[in-house]
CSV table of C-alpha atoms in Angstrom, one decimal:
chain,number,residue,atom,x,y,z
A,1,MET,CA,-3.2,-11.1,-44.1
A,2,ASP,CA,-0.3,-13.5,-43.6
A,3,ARG,CA,1.9,-10.7,-42.1
A,4,ARG,CA,-0.9,-9.8,-39.7
A,5,ARG,CA,-1.3,-13.3,-38.5
A,6,ILE,CA,2.5,-13.7,-38.1
A,7,ALA,CA,2.7,-10.4,-36.2
A,8,ASP,CA,-0.2,-11.5,-34.1
A,9,LYS,CA,1.4,-14.8,-33.2
A,10,ILE,CA,4.7,-13.2,-32.4
A,11,MET,CA,3.1,-10.6,-30.1
A,12,THR,CA,1.1,-13.3,-28.4
A,13,LEU,CA,4.2,-15.4,-27.8
A,14,LEU,CA,6.1,-12.3,-26.5
A,15,CYS,CA,3.2,-11.6,-24.0
A,16,TRP,CA,3.2,-15.2,-22.9
A,17,ALA,CA,6.9,-15.2,-22.5
A,18,ALA,CA,6.8,-12.0,-20.5
A,19,GLY,CA,4.1,-13.3,-18.2
A,20,ILE,CA,5.8,-16.6,-17.7
A,21,THR,CA,9.2,-14.9,-17.0
A,22,LEU,CA,7.6,-12.6,-14.4
A,23,THR,CA,5.8,-15.5,-12.7
A,24,VAL,CA,9.0,-17.5,-12.5
A,25,LEU,CA,10.9,-14.6,-11.1
A,26,VAL,CA,8.3,-14.0,-8.4
A,27,PHE,CA,8.1,-17.6,-7.4
A,28,SER,CA,11.9,-17.8,-7.4
A,29,VAL,CA,12.2,-14.9,-5.0
A,30,LEU,CA,9.5,-16.5,-2.7
A,31,ALA,CA,11.3,-19.9,-2.9
A,32,PHE,CA,14.6,-18.2,-2.1
A,33,VAL,CA,13.2,-16.5,1.0
A,34,PHE,CA,11.2,-19.5,2.1
A,35,VAL,CA,14.1,-21.9,2.0
A,36,ARG,CA,16.3,-19.6,4.1
A,37,GLY,CA,13.6,-18.4,6.5
A,38,TYR,CA,11.1,-21.2,7.1
A,39,SER,CA,13.3,-22.8,9.8
A,40,VAL,CA,12.7,-20.0,12.3
A,41,LEU,CA,8.9,-19.8,11.7
A,42,SER,CA,6.9,-20.9,14.7
A,43,LEU,CA,4.3,-19.6,17.0
A,44,ASP,CA,6.9,-18.4,19.4
A,45,PHE,CA,8.7,-16.5,16.6
A,46,LEU,CA,5.4,-14.6,16.0
A,47,LEU,CA,4.4,-14.1,19.6
A,48,GLU,CA,7.7,-13.2,21.3
A,49,PRO,CA,9.4,-9.8,21.1
A,50,PRO,CA,13.1,-9.5,20.1
A,51,ARG,CA,15.6,-10.1,22.9
A,52,ASP,CA,19.3,-10.6,23.5
A,53,SER,CA,20.3,-7.7,21.2
A,54,MET,CA,17.8,-9.0,18.7
A,55,THR,CA,19.7,-12.2,18.2
A,56,ARG,CA,17.0,-14.3,19.8
A,57,GLY,CA,13.3,-14.1,20.3
A,58,GLY,CA,10.7,-13.3,17.8
A,59,ILE,CA,9.1,-10.4,15.9
A,60,LEU,CA,6.0,-9.6,17.8
A,61,THR,CA,6.9,-5.9,18.4
A,62,PRO,CA,7.8,-5.1,14.8
A,63,LEU,CA,4.9,-7.2,13.5
A,64,VAL,CA,2.3,-5.4,15.5
A,65,GLY,CA,4.0,-2.1,14.8
A,66,THR,CA,3.7,-2.6,11.1
A,67,LEU,CA,0.0,-3.4,11.5
A,68,GLN,CA,-0.4,-0.2,13.6
A,69,LEU,CA,1.4,1.9,10.9
A,70,VAL,CA,-0.8,0.5,8.1
A,71,ALA,CA,-4.0,1.0,10.1
A,72,VAL,CA,-3.3,4.6,11.1
A,73,ALA,CA,-1.9,5.6,7.7
A,74,MET,CA,-4.9,4.2,5.9
A,75,ALA,CA,-7.3,5.8,8.3
A,76,PHE,CA,-5.9,9.2,7.1
A,77,ALA,CA,-5.2,8.3,3.5
A,78,ILE,CA,-8.4,6.5,2.4
A,79,PRO,CA,-10.9,9.3,3.2
A,80,VAL,CA,-8.6,12.1,1.8
A,81,GLY,CA,-7.6,10.1,-1.3
A,82,VAL,CA,-11.0,8.9,-2.3
A,83,ALA,CA,-12.6,12.3,-1.6
A,84,THR,CA,-9.9,14.0,-3.7
A,85,GLY,CA,-10.5,11.6,-6.6
A,86,LEU,CA,-14.2,12.1,-6.3
A,87,TYR,CA,-13.7,15.9,-6.5
A,88,PHE,CA,-11.6,15.6,-9.6
A,89,ALA,CA,-14.0,13.3,-11.3
A,90,GLU,CA,-17.4,14.9,-10.4
A,91,TYR,CA,-16.9,18.5,-9.3
A,92,ALA,CA,-13.7,20.0,-10.6
A,93,ARG,CA,-13.8,22.1,-13.7
A,94,ASP,CA,-11.5,21.4,-16.7
A,95,ASP,CA,-9.5,24.6,-16.2
A,96,LEU,CA,-5.8,25.5,-15.8
A,97,PHE,CA,-5.9,25.2,-12.0
A,98,THR,CA,-7.3,21.6,-12.1
A,99,ARG,CA,-4.7,20.6,-14.7
A,100,ILE,CA,-2.0,22.0,-12.5
A,101,LEU,CA,-3.3,20.0,-9.5
A,102,ARG,CA,-3.5,16.8,-11.5
A,103,LEU,CA,0.0,17.3,-12.8
A,104,ALA,CA,1.3,18.0,-9.2
A,105,ILE,CA,-0.3,14.8,-8.0
A,106,ARG,CA,1.0,12.7,-10.8
A,107,SER,CA,4.5,14.1,-10.2
A,108,LEU,CA,4.4,13.3,-6.5
A,109,ALA,CA,3.8,9.6,-7.4
A,110,GLY,CA,7.3,9.5,-8.8
A,111,VAL,CA,9.1,11.2,-5.9
A,112,PRO,CA,11.5,8.9,-4.0
A,113,SER,CA,10.2,7.7,-0.7
A,114,VAL,CA,13.2,9.1,1.1
A,115,VAL,CA,12.1,12.6,0.1
A,116,PHE,CA,8.7,11.9,1.8
A,117,GLY,CA,10.7,10.8,4.9
A,118,LEU,CA,12.5,14.2,5.0
A,119,PHE,CA,9.2,16.0,4.4
A,120,GLY,CA,7.6,14.1,7.3
A,121,LEU,CA,10.6,14.8,9.5
A,122,SER,CA,10.4,18.6,8.8
A,123,LEU,CA,6.6,18.9,9.0
A,124,PHE,CA,5.3,16.3,11.5
A,125,VAL,CA,8.3,15.7,13.8
A,126,ILE,CA,9.7,19.2,14.0
A,127,LEU,CA,7.1,21.8,12.9
A,128,PHE,CA,4.0,20.1,14.4
A,129,ARG,CA,6.1,18.8,17.3
A,130,PHE,CA,4.7,15.2,17.2
A,131,GLY,CA,8.2,13.9,17.7
A,132,PRO,CA,9.5,10.6,16.4
A,133,SER,CA,6.3,8.6,16.8
A,134,LEU,CA,3.7,6.3,15.4
A,135,LEU,CA,1.6,9.3,14.3
A,136,SER,CA,4.4,11.1,12.5
A,137,ALA,CA,5.4,7.9,10.7
A,138,ALA,CA,1.8,7.0,9.7
A,139,LEU,CA,1.1,10.5,8.4
A,140,THR,CA,4.3,10.4,6.3
A,141,LEU,CA,3.2,7.1,4.9
A,142,ALA,CA,-0.3,8.5,4.2
A,143,CYS,CA,1.3,11.3,2.2
A,144,LEU,CA,3.4,8.8,0.3
A,145,THR,CA,0.4,6.8,-0.8
A,146,LEU,CA,-2.0,9.7,-1.5
A,147,PRO,CA,-0.9,10.2,-5.2
A,148,LEU,CA,-1.6,6.6,-6.0
A,149,MET,CA,-4.9,6.5,-4.2
A,150,VAL,CA,-6.1,9.8,-5.7
A,151,THR,CA,-5.2,8.7,-9.2
A,152,ALA,CA,-6.8,5.3,-8.8
A,153,SER,CA,-10.0,6.7,-7.3
A,154,GLU,CA,-10.4,9.4,-10.0
A,155,GLN,CA,-10.0,6.8,-12.8
A,156,ALA,CA,-12.5,4.5,-11.0
A,157,PHE,CA,-15.1,7.3,-10.9
A,158,LEU,CA,-14.5,8.4,-14.5
A,159,ALA,CA,-14.9,4.8,-15.6
A,160,VAL,CA,-18.5,4.8,-14.4
A,161,PRO,CA,-20.7,5.2,-17.6
A,162,GLN,CA,-22.4,8.6,-17.9
A,163,ASP,CA,-25.7,6.7,-18.6
A,164,TYR,CA,-25.8,5.6,-15.0
A,165,ARG,CA,-25.8,9.2,-13.9
A,166,ASP,CA,-28.3,10.4,-16.5
A,167,GLY,CA,-30.7,7.6,-15.5
A,168,SER,CA,-30.4,8.6,-11.8
A,169,TYR,CA,-31.0,12.3,-12.6
A,170,ALA,CA,-34.0,11.3,-14.8
A,171,LEU,CA,-35.6,9.6,-11.8
A,172,GLY,CA,-35.3,12.8,-9.7
A,173,ALA,CA,-32.1,12.0,-7.7
A,174,SER,CA,-29.9,14.9,-6.7
A,175,LYS,CA,-26.2,14.9,-7.5
A,176,TRP,CA,-25.1,13.7,-4.1
A,177,GLN,CA,-27.7,11.0,-4.1
A,178,THR,CA,-26.5,9.9,-7.6
A,179,ILE,CA,-22.9,9.8,-6.3
A,180,ARG,CA,-23.7,7.9,-3.1
A,181,ARG,CA,-26.1,5.4,-4.6
A,182,VAL,CA,-24.8,5.0,-8.2
A,183,VAL,CA,-21.3,6.2,-8.7
A,184,LEU,CA,-19.7,5.0,-5.5
A,185,PRO,CA,-21.0,1.4,-5.6
A,186,SER,CA,-20.1,1.1,-9.3
A,187,ALA,CA,-16.6,2.4,-8.7
A,188,ALA,CA,-16.0,0.5,-5.4
A,189,PRO,CA,-14.1,-2.5,-6.9
A,190,THR,CA,-11.6,-0.3,-8.7
A,191,VAL,CA,-11.2,1.9,-5.6
A,192,ILE,CA,-10.5,-1.1,-3.5
A,193,THR,CA,-7.8,-2.1,-6.0
A,194,GLY,CA,-6.1,1.2,-5.4
A,195,ILE,CA,-6.4,0.8,-1.7
A,196,ILE,CA,-4.8,-2.7,-1.9
A,197,LEU,CA,-1.9,-1.4,-3.9
A,198,SER,CA,-1.5,1.5,-1.4
A,199,ILE,CA,-1.5,-0.9,1.6
A,200,GLY,CA,1.2,-3.1,0.0
A,201,ARG,CA,3.4,0.0,-0.5
A,202,VAL,CA,2.8,1.3,3.0
A,203,ALA,CA,3.7,-2.0,4.6
A,204,GLY,CA,7.0,-2.4,2.8
A,205,GLU,CA,8.5,1.1,3.0
A,206,THR,CA,11.6,1.8,5.1
A,207,ALA,CA,13.0,5.2,4.2
A,208,PRO,CA,10.0,7.3,5.3
A,209,ILE,CA,9.6,5.7,8.7
A,210,MET,CA,13.3,5.6,9.7
A,211,PHE,CA,13.3,9.4,9.9
A,212,THR,CA,9.9,9.9,11.5
A,213,GLY,CA,9.1,7.2,14.1
A,214,ALA,CA,10.7,3.8,13.6
A,215,ALA,CA,12.7,2.6,16.5
A,216,PHE,CA,16.0,0.6,16.4
A,217,PHE,CA,14.6,-1.3,19.3
A,218,ALA,CA,11.5,-0.9,21.5
A,219,PRO,CA,10.8,-3.2,24.4
A,220,HIS,CA,7.1,-2.9,24.2
A,221,ILE,CA,4.3,-2.4,21.6
A,222,ALA,CA,3.4,1.2,21.0
A,223,LYS,CA,0.5,2.1,23.3
A,224,SER,CA,-0.2,5.6,22.0
A,225,LEU,CA,0.1,7.6,18.8
A,226,PHE,CA,3.0,9.5,20.2
A,227,SER,CA,5.1,6.4,21.0
A,228,GLU,CA,8.0,5.2,18.9
A,229,VAL,CA,7.2,2.0,17.0
A,230,MET,CA,9.2,-0.9,15.5
A,231,ALA,CA,8.3,-2.0,12.0
A,232,LEU,CA,9.2,-5.1,10.0
A,233,PRO,CA,10.9,-3.3,7.0
A,234,TYR,CA,13.1,-1.2,9.4
A,235,HIS,CA,13.7,-4.3,11.6
A,236,ILE,CA,15.0,-6.2,8.5
A,237,TYR,CA,17.3,-3.3,7.6
A,238,VAL,CA,18.7,-3.2,11.2
A,239,LEU,CA,19.3,-6.9,11.3
A,240,ALA,CA,21.0,-6.9,7.9
A,241,THR,CA,23.2,-3.9,8.4
A,242,ALA,CA,23.5,-2.7,12.0
A,243,GLY,CA,22.9,-5.8,14.1
A,244,THR,CA,25.3,-7.0,16.7
A,245,PHE,CA,25.8,-10.4,15.1
A,246,ILE,CA,24.7,-10.1,11.5
A,247,GLU,CA,25.7,-13.5,10.3
A,248,GLU,CA,24.2,-15.3,13.3
A,249,THR,CA,20.8,-13.5,12.8
A,250,ARG,CA,20.7,-14.4,9.1
A,251,PRO,CA,17.9,-17.0,9.5
A,252,ILE,CA,15.9,-14.4,11.6
A,253,GLN,CA,16.4,-11.9,8.8
A,254,TYR,CA,15.0,-14.2,6.2
A,255,GLY,CA,12.2,-15.3,8.5
A,256,THR,CA,11.2,-11.7,9.0
A,257,VAL,CA,11.2,-11.1,5.3
A,258,LEU,CA,9.0,-14.1,4.8
A,259,VAL,CA,6.5,-12.9,7.4
A,260,LEU,CA,6.4,-9.5,5.8
A,261,LEU,CA,5.7,-11.0,2.4
A,262,LEU,CA,3.0,-13.3,3.8
A,263,LEU,CA,1.5,-10.3,5.7
A,264,VAL,CA,1.3,-8.2,2.5
A,265,LEU,CA,-0.1,-11.1,0.5
A,266,GLY,CA,-2.6,-11.8,3.2
A,267,ILE,CA,-3.9,-8.2,3.3
A,268,CYS,CA,-4.0,-8.1,-0.5
A,269,SER,CA,-5.9,-11.4,-0.6
A,270,VAL,CA,-8.5,-10.1,1.8
A,271,GLY,CA,-8.9,-6.9,-0.4
A,272,ILE,CA,-9.2,-9.0,-3.6
A,273,PHE,CA,-11.8,-11.2,-1.9
A,274,MET,CA,-13.9,-8.1,-0.9
A,275,ARG,CA,-13.5,-6.7,-4.4
A,276,SER,CA,-14.7,-10.0,-6.0
A,277,ARG,CA,-17.8,-10.0,-3.7
A,278,LEU,CA,-18.7,-6.5,-4.7
A,279,ARG,CA,-18.4,-7.3,-8.3
A,280,ARG,CA,-20.6,-10.3,-8.0
A,281,ARG,CA,-23.2,-8.2,-6.1
A,282,MET,CA,-23.2,-5.6,-8.9
A,283,ARG,CA,-23.7,-8.3,-11.6
A,284,ARG,CA,-26.7,-9.6,-9.7
């Protein structure tokens, strides 16, 4: 008994230490970026496009471009990802073909993002002739996030107790009515969690979009799906590696990083708020 208690205390301390260490590291990164980037933050920095070889001005064009990429990518990824997860959880048979599909999706989750970029270049830019554009980049990002979204959705639907389905069937509901009125609402909070994680990854990726539609510099916001688009991650890469005056633009680089972090945190906070509201409604 004493050994068990000692082991329990040791593991508890290790878990606390790991959690505190991770928290300190995260806040250290945020503090590092904030200290070096807050000086350039202003309304003009957010509302002005880059100018003078990107050594002056703001980040309006890449900021809006990032939002456009996230919106278009999620418009394609969410329906396909959730529907695929629903198929695996509710309709697919437990046979060899389904196991192979699951294995393929799990394997895609570990593929480097640059491989998705080359895939998007070959398929959307060249084969489908979309060219380097907002649409090509967004579709590539949608493909990148599909494995995560499919897996999260499938696990969310599988986590719904079978008793909920049996009770619905006992009341005379059809399978689709049961899915629409019982399974989907019950799994919604977990599905939203997967969507939040996917949005965070889409907003911060550089490699897939630099091959498919991200522009080194664009004077205007993309006005169509077939226009090239600036994006915050690629803009940071350009400023830090290929800018005209790298050292002079260092505050702009850190300011852009800070805005990207705040943007992702803001989007995730909205998703977490929606998930919490859904959970409270379900408890009632």
